[in-house]
Amino acid sequence: MKVVVVTRSGRELIKGGLELDDSATVSDLQEAIHRRTRNYYPSRQRLTLPLLPGSKEKPTILHYRKSLKEYCSGNSDNLTVVFKDLGPQVSYQTLFFFEYLGPLLIYPIFYYLPVYQYFGYKGERIIHPVQTYAMYYWCFHYFKRIMETFFVHRFSHATSPLSNVFRNCAYYWTFGAYIAYYVNHPFYTPVCDLQMKIGFGFGLLCQISNFYCHILLRNLRRPNGNGGYQIPCGFLFNIVTCANYTTEIYQWLGFNIATQTIAGYVFLVVATSIMTNWALAKHLRLRRLFDGKEGRPKYPRRWVILPPFL
Ligand SMILES: NC(=O)c1ccc[n+]([C@@H]2O[C@H](COP(=O)([O-])OP(=O)(O)OC[C@H]3O[C@@H](n4cnc5c(N)ncnc54)[C@H](OP(=O)(O)O)[C@@H]3O)[C@@H](O)[C@H]2O)c1
């Protein structure tokens, strides 16, 4: 079969098109494009079906596992696809590893090293127990996230744009340094013992629940499956769509109850607003996918992220 590859401006990317087997998949086409263009390796390519002029619809994205024949109209042996360069890509593991590595390393620097001397504090620094527990709590959290990235999550997309590494690292590394600076500060005033225990105890419970939520999400996909979406259920997912975000937010609340810094609460507000936006989108996606029509199950009534408010 003949495949014509055009750019979004309508220019032919590969002059004369490509000849492929009738049994070829989208992945074979991507490999063929890579062989002819060198720079555009498969995960950099987004292939869609052309839209009719003036159409406002979203174009159909070609799935790499599907056969090209599935996208041909009728018995036609010709296919035209629209190519978009997604830019340099990194794997999701690489993206998450670097964004979590920053806070994991930066926080202990403020705890262990005499950094406050460089900010003009000359006196001896007394370390309160809450500061020590906060350091272990913080490092446990980011270590857990790195381990989950490599051994728990089953991502649907193989890669993410390289630019996201810089954006996400700026977010996590800056907040890591900002919070570490204030919690380990020589003039830090600790909260009472009971408040510290309640905060860390509650936070740890939420971290464990968050881990369990990730295991439940993992079990929704088979190891080599095609990355589709299922209705999450069991444990807190029976009440709230994004139970993993809910427990993430509450574990940061626990950390803040125990450490009480403005920096920590600023992070909590920013992280909550980001996760709320994502949760709304995920909730809508599940309701759209599981609409109860044509034999599809209906998505049950659930809170989105923060019951009983949202
Ligand atoms: N502090 C912060 O600012 C912040 C922000 C975001 C996340 N986090 C933490 O990082 C964790 C991971 O974040 P995330 O945004 O990657 O979480 P997520 O999108 O909810 O999902 C985690 C994994 O489960 C998969 N998944 C989600 N819903 C699914 C469904 N219905 N069916 C099948 N698989 C499904 C996801 O697949 P896909 O690859 O398809 O998405 C992903 O691999 C969060 O749970 C949270 O603890 C923290």
Short mmCIF file of C-alpha atoms and ligand atoms in Angstrom, two decimals:
data_model
loop_
_atom_site.label_atom_id
_atom_site.label_comp_id
_atom_site.label_asym_id
_atom_site.label_seq_id
_atom_site.Cartn_x
_atom_site.Cartn_y
_atom_site.Cartn_z
CA MET A 1 0.00 0.00 0.00
CA LYS A 2 1.05 3.59 -0.59
CA VAL A 3 1.25 6.09 2.26
CA VAL A 4 1.58 9.81 1.65
CA VAL A 5 3.01 11.70 4.61
CA VAL A 6 2.28 15.42 4.72
CA THR A 7 3.13 18.09 7.28
CA ARG A 8 0.41 20.22 8.86
CA SER A 9 1.09 22.94 6.27
CA GLY A 10 0.34 20.38 3.52
CA ARG A 11 3.98 19.91 2.35
CA GLU A 12 4.95 16.35 1.45
CA LEU A 13 7.44 15.19 4.14
CA ILE A 14 8.75 12.27 2.06
CA LYS A 15 8.77 12.99 -1.63
CA GLY A 16 6.83 10.35 -3.57
CA GLY A 17 5.37 8.77 -0.37
CA LEU A 18 6.19 5.34 1.11
CA GLU A 19 5.42 1.84 -0.14
CA LEU A 20 4.54 -0.55 2.70
CA ASP A 21 3.17 -4.08 3.03
CA ASP A 22 -0.61 -4.40 3.20
CA SER A 23 -0.17 -5.91 6.67
CA ALA A 24 1.97 -2.98 7.94
CA THR A 25 1.13 -1.35 11.26
CA VAL A 26 1.37 2.31 12.26
CA SER A 27 4.56 1.39 14.08
CA ASP A 28 6.05 0.07 10.79
CA LEU A 29 5.12 3.35 9.12
CA GLN A 30 6.83 5.31 11.92
CA GLU A 31 9.98 3.22 11.50
CA ALA A 32 9.88 3.83 7.73
CA ILE A 33 9.55 7.60 8.31
CA HIS A 34 12.48 7.45 10.72
CA ARG A 35 14.65 5.64 8.16
CA ARG A 36 13.96 8.36 5.60
CA THR A 37 14.18 11.41 7.87
CA ARG A 38 16.79 10.33 10.48
CA ASN A 39 15.83 12.97 13.11
CA TYR A 40 12.24 11.93 13.61
CA TYR A 41 12.43 8.75 15.70
CA PRO A 42 9.00 7.10 16.32
CA SER A 43 8.17 8.67 19.70
CA ARG A 44 8.78 12.14 18.20
CA GLN A 45 6.11 11.55 15.58
CA ARG A 46 2.41 12.25 15.92
CA LEU A 47 0.45 10.87 12.97
CA THR A 48 -3.17 11.83 12.39
CA LEU A 49 -5.76 11.42 9.66
CA PRO A 50 -6.32 14.58 7.57
CA LEU A 51 -9.35 16.71 8.45
CA LEU A 52 -11.75 18.14 5.92
CA PRO A 53 -11.00 21.83 5.19
CA GLY A 54 -12.61 24.09 7.80
CA SER A 55 -13.41 21.21 10.17
CA LYS A 56 -13.29 22.08 13.88
CA GLU A 57 -13.13 18.43 15.01
CA LYS A 58 -10.10 16.90 16.71
CA PRO A 59 -8.08 14.76 14.26
CA THR A 60 -7.91 10.97 14.76
CA ILE A 61 -4.50 10.01 16.17
CA LEU A 62 -3.06 6.81 14.68
CA HIS A 63 -2.30 4.18 17.34
CA TYR A 64 1.10 2.57 16.86
CA ARG A 65 -0.21 -0.98 17.37
CA LYS A 66 -3.04 -0.74 14.86
CA SER A 67 -2.84 -1.88 11.26
CA LEU A 68 -2.69 0.89 8.63
CA LYS A 69 -5.54 -0.81 6.77
CA GLU A 70 -7.86 0.09 9.67
CA TYR A 71 -7.37 3.75 8.78
CA CYS A 72 -7.97 3.37 5.02
CA SER A 73 -11.43 4.22 3.78
CA GLY A 74 -13.21 1.32 2.00
CA ASN A 75 -10.86 -1.04 0.14
CA SER A 76 -8.45 1.73 -0.77
CA ASP A 77 -4.71 0.95 -0.89
CA ASN A 78 -3.78 4.58 -0.41
CA LEU A 79 -3.52 6.44 2.85
CA THR A 80 -2.61 10.04 3.60
CA VAL A 81 -1.38 10.86 7.10
CA VAL A 82 -0.52 14.18 8.69
CA PHE A 83 2.83 14.33 10.46
CA LYS A 84 3.67 16.50 13.47
CA ASP A 85 7.11 16.67 15.08
CA LEU A 86 6.61 16.47 18.87
CA GLY A 87 10.20 17.59 19.50
CA PRO A 88 12.90 15.73 21.47
CA GLN A 89 11.39 13.15 23.85
CA VAL A 90 12.43 11.46 27.12
CA SER A 91 10.89 8.42 28.78
CA TYR A 92 8.42 9.01 31.62
CA GLN A 93 10.82 7.24 33.97
CA THR A 94 13.58 9.75 33.09
CA LEU A 95 11.24 12.70 33.52
CA PHE A 96 9.97 11.57 36.95
CA PHE A 97 13.40 10.41 38.12
CA PHE A 98 14.99 13.83 37.59
CA GLU A 99 12.10 15.84 39.00
CA TYR A 100 12.07 13.76 42.23
CA LEU A 101 15.84 13.45 42.54
CA GLY A 102 16.18 17.20 43.10
CA PRO A 103 14.07 17.45 46.30
CA LEU A 104 15.51 14.15 47.54
CA LEU A 105 19.06 15.58 47.42
CA ILE A 106 18.41 19.27 48.08
CA TYR A 107 16.47 18.86 51.34
CA PRO A 108 19.24 16.97 53.27
CA ILE A 109 21.78 19.61 52.16
CA PHE A 110 19.90 22.18 54.28
CA TYR A 111 19.71 19.72 57.18
CA TYR A 112 23.26 18.36 57.22
CA LEU A 113 25.49 21.09 55.77
CA PRO A 114 26.29 24.51 57.27
CA VAL A 115 24.48 26.36 54.46
CA TYR A 116 23.01 29.04 56.77
CA GLN A 117 26.52 30.44 57.32
CA TYR A 118 26.37 31.63 53.72
CA PHE A 119 23.12 33.43 54.52
CA GLY A 120 24.81 35.35 57.36
CA TYR A 121 23.88 33.21 60.43
CA LYS A 122 27.03 32.67 62.43
CA GLY A 123 25.75 31.10 65.68
CA GLU A 124 25.54 27.38 66.48
CA ARG A 125 22.48 25.67 64.97
CA ILE A 126 20.40 23.53 67.33
CA ILE A 127 18.51 20.77 65.52
CA HIS A 128 15.03 20.07 66.94
CA PRO A 129 13.58 16.52 66.76
CA VAL A 130 10.79 17.76 64.43
CA GLN A 131 13.44 18.90 61.91
CA THR A 132 15.05 15.45 61.96
CA TYR A 133 11.70 13.67 61.52
CA ALA A 134 10.73 16.12 58.77
CA MET A 135 13.93 15.29 56.87
CA TYR A 136 13.24 11.53 57.09
CA TYR A 137 9.58 12.04 56.17
CA TRP A 138 10.50 14.19 53.17
CA CYS A 139 13.20 11.81 51.88
CA PHE A 140 10.92 8.79 52.37
CA HIS A 141 8.26 10.54 50.28
CA TYR A 142 10.51 11.27 47.31
CA PHE A 143 12.30 7.92 47.52
CA LYS A 144 8.86 6.23 47.43
CA ARG A 145 7.92 8.27 44.36
CA ILE A 146 11.10 7.24 42.51
CA MET A 147 10.52 3.58 43.39
CA GLU A 148 6.88 3.83 42.25
CA THR A 149 8.01 5.39 38.98
CA PHE A 150 10.24 2.43 38.17
CA PHE A 151 8.37 -0.47 39.79
CA VAL A 152 4.68 0.43 40.18
CA HIS A 153 3.23 2.81 37.55
CA ARG A 154 2.17 1.49 34.16
CA PHE A 155 2.20 4.59 31.98
CA SER A 156 0.07 4.80 28.85
CA HIS A 157 2.53 7.05 27.02
CA ALA A 158 6.12 5.96 26.53
CA THR A 159 7.61 9.44 26.35
CA SER A 160 7.15 13.08 27.24
CA PRO A 161 8.68 16.20 25.60
CA LEU A 162 12.20 17.00 26.87
CA SER A 163 11.05 20.55 27.73
CA ASN A 164 8.85 19.05 30.49
CA VAL A 165 12.00 17.90 32.33
CA PHE A 166 13.09 21.55 32.75
CA ARG A 167 9.60 22.77 33.66
CA ASN A 168 8.92 20.01 36.21
CA CYS A 169 12.42 20.17 37.70
CA ALA A 170 12.05 23.95 38.16
CA TYR A 171 8.80 23.32 40.08
CA TYR A 172 9.99 20.47 42.35
CA TRP A 173 13.56 21.64 42.93
CA THR A 174 12.55 25.23 43.76
CA PHE A 175 9.83 24.18 46.18
CA GLY A 176 12.19 21.60 47.73
CA ALA A 177 14.81 24.29 48.43
CA TYR A 178 12.20 26.84 49.60
CA ILE A 179 10.62 24.47 52.17
CA ALA A 180 13.95 22.96 53.28
CA TYR A 181 15.34 26.44 53.90
CA TYR A 182 12.55 27.37 56.32
CA VAL A 183 12.06 24.04 58.10
CA ASN A 184 15.81 23.69 58.85
CA HIS A 185 16.36 27.37 59.60
CA PRO A 186 18.39 28.17 62.79
CA PHE A 187 15.52 30.43 64.01
CA TYR A 188 12.85 27.75 63.34
CA THR A 189 10.32 27.43 66.19
CA PRO A 190 9.02 23.87 66.60
CA VAL A 191 5.36 23.03 67.27
CA CYS A 192 4.37 21.14 70.43
CA ASP A 193 5.12 17.42 70.67
CA LEU A 194 1.48 16.34 70.33
CA GLN A 195 0.94 18.40 67.16
CA MET A 196 4.13 16.97 65.65
CA LYS A 197 3.00 13.40 66.37
CA ILE A 198 -0.50 13.99 64.98
CA GLY A 199 0.92 15.62 61.84
CA PHE A 200 3.52 12.99 61.02
CA GLY A 201 1.24 10.10 62.09
CA PHE A 202 -1.61 11.29 59.87
CA GLY A 203 0.81 12.09 57.03
CA LEU A 204 2.42 8.64 57.15
CA LEU A 205 -0.98 6.96 57.09
CA CYS A 206 -1.80 8.99 53.98
CA GLN A 207 1.54 8.10 52.34
CA ILE A 208 0.82 4.40 52.85
CA SER A 209 -2.73 4.87 51.52
CA ASN A 210 -1.29 6.75 48.53
CA PHE A 211 1.04 3.81 47.82
CA TYR A 212 -1.92 1.39 48.01
CA CYS A 213 -3.90 3.62 45.59
CA HIS A 214 -0.99 3.39 43.14
CA ILE A 215 -1.01 -0.41 43.42
CA LEU A 216 -4.75 -0.42 42.63
CA LEU A 217 -4.15 1.81 39.59
CA ARG A 218 -1.32 -0.47 38.45
CA ASN A 219 -3.62 -3.48 38.58
CA LEU A 220 -5.98 -1.81 36.12
CA ARG A 221 -3.49 -2.50 33.34
CA ARG A 222 -1.81 -5.67 32.12
CA PRO A 223 2.03 -5.57 31.93
CA ASN A 224 2.15 -5.42 28.13
CA GLY A 225 -1.31 -4.08 27.50
CA ASN A 226 -2.19 -1.12 25.29
CA GLY A 227 -2.48 1.37 28.16
CA GLY A 228 -6.27 1.94 28.06
CA TYR A 229 -8.36 3.27 30.96
CA GLN A 230 -10.54 1.27 33.37
CA ILE A 231 -12.86 2.30 36.19
CA PRO A 232 -10.67 2.50 39.32
CA CYS A 233 -12.34 0.75 42.24
CA GLY A 234 -11.60 -0.60 45.69
CA PHE A 235 -10.45 1.19 48.87
CA LEU A 236 -10.89 5.01 48.54
CA PHE A 237 -11.54 4.76 44.79
CA ASN A 238 -15.09 3.64 45.71
CA ILE A 239 -15.70 7.16 47.00
CA VAL A 240 -13.42 9.45 45.00
CA THR A 241 -12.11 9.34 41.41
CA CYS A 242 -8.58 10.56 42.16
CA ALA A 243 -7.98 8.88 45.52
CA ASN A 244 -4.23 8.96 44.86
CA TYR A 245 -4.29 12.77 44.60
CA THR A 246 -6.54 13.03 47.68
CA THR A 247 -4.07 11.04 49.80
CA GLU A 248 -1.16 13.00 48.29
CA ILE A 249 -2.76 16.29 49.37
CA TYR A 250 -3.54 14.98 52.87
CA GLN A 251 -0.02 13.65 53.36
CA TRP A 252 1.34 17.15 52.64
CA LEU A 253 -1.23 18.53 55.06
CA GLY A 254 0.16 16.12 57.70
CA PHE A 255 3.70 17.32 56.98
CA ASN A 256 2.55 20.93 57.38
CA ILE A 257 0.66 20.28 60.62
CA ALA A 258 3.91 18.88 62.03
CA THR A 259 6.30 21.52 60.63
CA GLN A 260 4.13 24.69 60.29
CA THR A 261 5.89 26.84 57.72
CA ILE A 262 4.37 29.31 55.27
CA ALA A 263 6.57 27.76 52.55
CA GLY A 264 5.01 24.34 53.20
CA TYR A 265 1.47 25.70 53.02
CA VAL A 266 2.23 27.62 49.81
CA PHE A 267 3.37 24.31 48.26
CA LEU A 268 0.23 22.60 49.55
CA VAL A 269 -2.02 25.22 47.90
CA VAL A 270 -0.14 25.14 44.59
CA ALA A 271 0.03 21.30 44.48
CA THR A 272 -3.69 21.07 45.38
CA SER A 273 -4.70 23.45 42.61
CA ILE A 274 -2.59 21.55 40.03
CA MET A 275 -3.97 18.15 41.11
CA THR A 276 -7.54 19.51 41.22
CA ASN A 277 -7.31 20.57 37.57
CA TRP A 278 -5.93 17.18 36.58
CA ALA A 279 -8.54 15.38 38.68
CA LEU A 280 -11.40 17.27 37.00
CA ALA A 281 -10.02 16.26 33.58
CA LYS A 282 -9.60 12.60 34.65
CA HIS A 283 -13.09 12.50 36.14
CA LEU A 284 -14.61 13.88 32.90
CA ARG A 285 -12.58 11.42 30.81
CA LEU A 286 -13.84 8.43 32.83
CA ARG A 287 -17.43 9.68 32.60
CA ARG A 288 -17.04 10.11 28.84
CA LEU A 289 -15.41 6.69 28.33
CA PHE A 290 -17.90 4.88 30.58
CA ASP A 291 -21.14 6.54 29.53
CA GLY A 292 -23.39 3.47 29.95
CA LYS A 293 -24.25 3.45 26.20
CA GLU A 294 -23.83 0.63 23.62
CA GLY A 295 -22.85 -1.93 26.27
CA ARG A 296 -20.23 0.24 27.95
CA PRO A 297 -20.40 0.33 31.77
CA LYS A 298 -21.60 3.51 33.41
CA TYR A 299 -19.12 5.40 35.58
CA PRO A 300 -20.51 5.36 39.14
CA ARG A 301 -21.34 8.56 41.03
CA ARG A 302 -18.20 9.68 42.87
CA TRP A 303 -16.49 12.74 44.32
CA VAL A 304 -13.67 14.10 42.12
CA ILE A 305 -10.82 14.73 44.56
CA LEU A 306 -11.78 16.37 47.88
CA PRO A 307 -15.01 15.00 49.35
CA PRO A 308 -17.40 16.50 50.45
CA PHE A 309 -16.46 19.68 48.52
CA LEU A 310 -15.48 18.46 45.06
N1 LIG B 1 2.76 17.18 44.75
C1 LIG B 1 2.39 17.39 43.50
O1 LIG B 1 2.39 18.50 43.01
C2 LIG B 1 1.95 16.19 42.68
C3 LIG B 1 1.38 16.42 41.42
C4 LIG B 1 1.02 15.31 40.67
C5 LIG B 1 1.21 14.04 41.15
N2 LIG B 1 1.76 13.82 42.36
C6 LIG B 1 1.96 12.44 42.91
O2 LIG B 1 2.47 11.59 41.90
C7 LIG B 1 1.56 10.49 41.71
C8 LIG B 1 1.50 10.11 40.24
O3 LIG B 1 0.94 11.21 39.52
P1 LIG B 1 0.19 11.03 38.14
O4 LIG B 1 -0.34 12.38 37.73
O5 LIG B 1 1.06 10.27 37.16
O6 LIG B 1 -1.03 10.07 38.59
P2 LIG B 1 -2.18 9.41 37.75
O7 LIG B 1 -2.20 9.98 36.35
O8 LIG B 1 -3.47 9.47 38.49
O9 LIG B 1 -1.83 7.88 37.63
C9 LIG B 1 -0.77 7.15 38.06
C10 LIG B 1 -0.66 5.94 37.09
O10 LIG B 1 -1.91 5.23 37.02
C11 LIG B 1 -2.38 5.21 35.68
N3 LIG B 1 -3.85 5.41 35.68
C12 LIG B 1 -4.53 6.48 36.18
N4 LIG B 1 -5.86 6.30 36.02
C13 LIG B 1 -6.02 5.10 35.40
C14 LIG B 1 -7.18 4.38 34.93
N5 LIG B 1 -8.42 4.86 35.11
N6 LIG B 1 -6.98 3.18 34.31
C15 LIG B 1 -5.72 2.70 34.14
N7 LIG B 1 -4.58 3.33 34.56
C16 LIG B 1 -4.73 4.53 35.17
C17 LIG B 1 -1.69 6.39 34.99
O11 LIG B 1 -1.62 6.16 33.60
P3 LIG B 1 -1.34 7.28 32.48
O12 LIG B 1 0.07 7.07 32.08
O13 LIG B 1 -2.29 6.99 31.39
O14 LIG B 1 -1.57 8.63 33.11
C18 LIG B 1 -0.34 6.38 35.66
O15 LIG B 1 0.53 5.44 35.08
C19 LIG B 1 0.21 10.99 42.25
O16 LIG B 1 -0.66 9.94 42.62
C20 LIG B 1 0.66 11.81 43.40
O17 LIG B 1 0.92 10.97 44.51
C21 LIG B 1 2.13 14.89 43.14
#
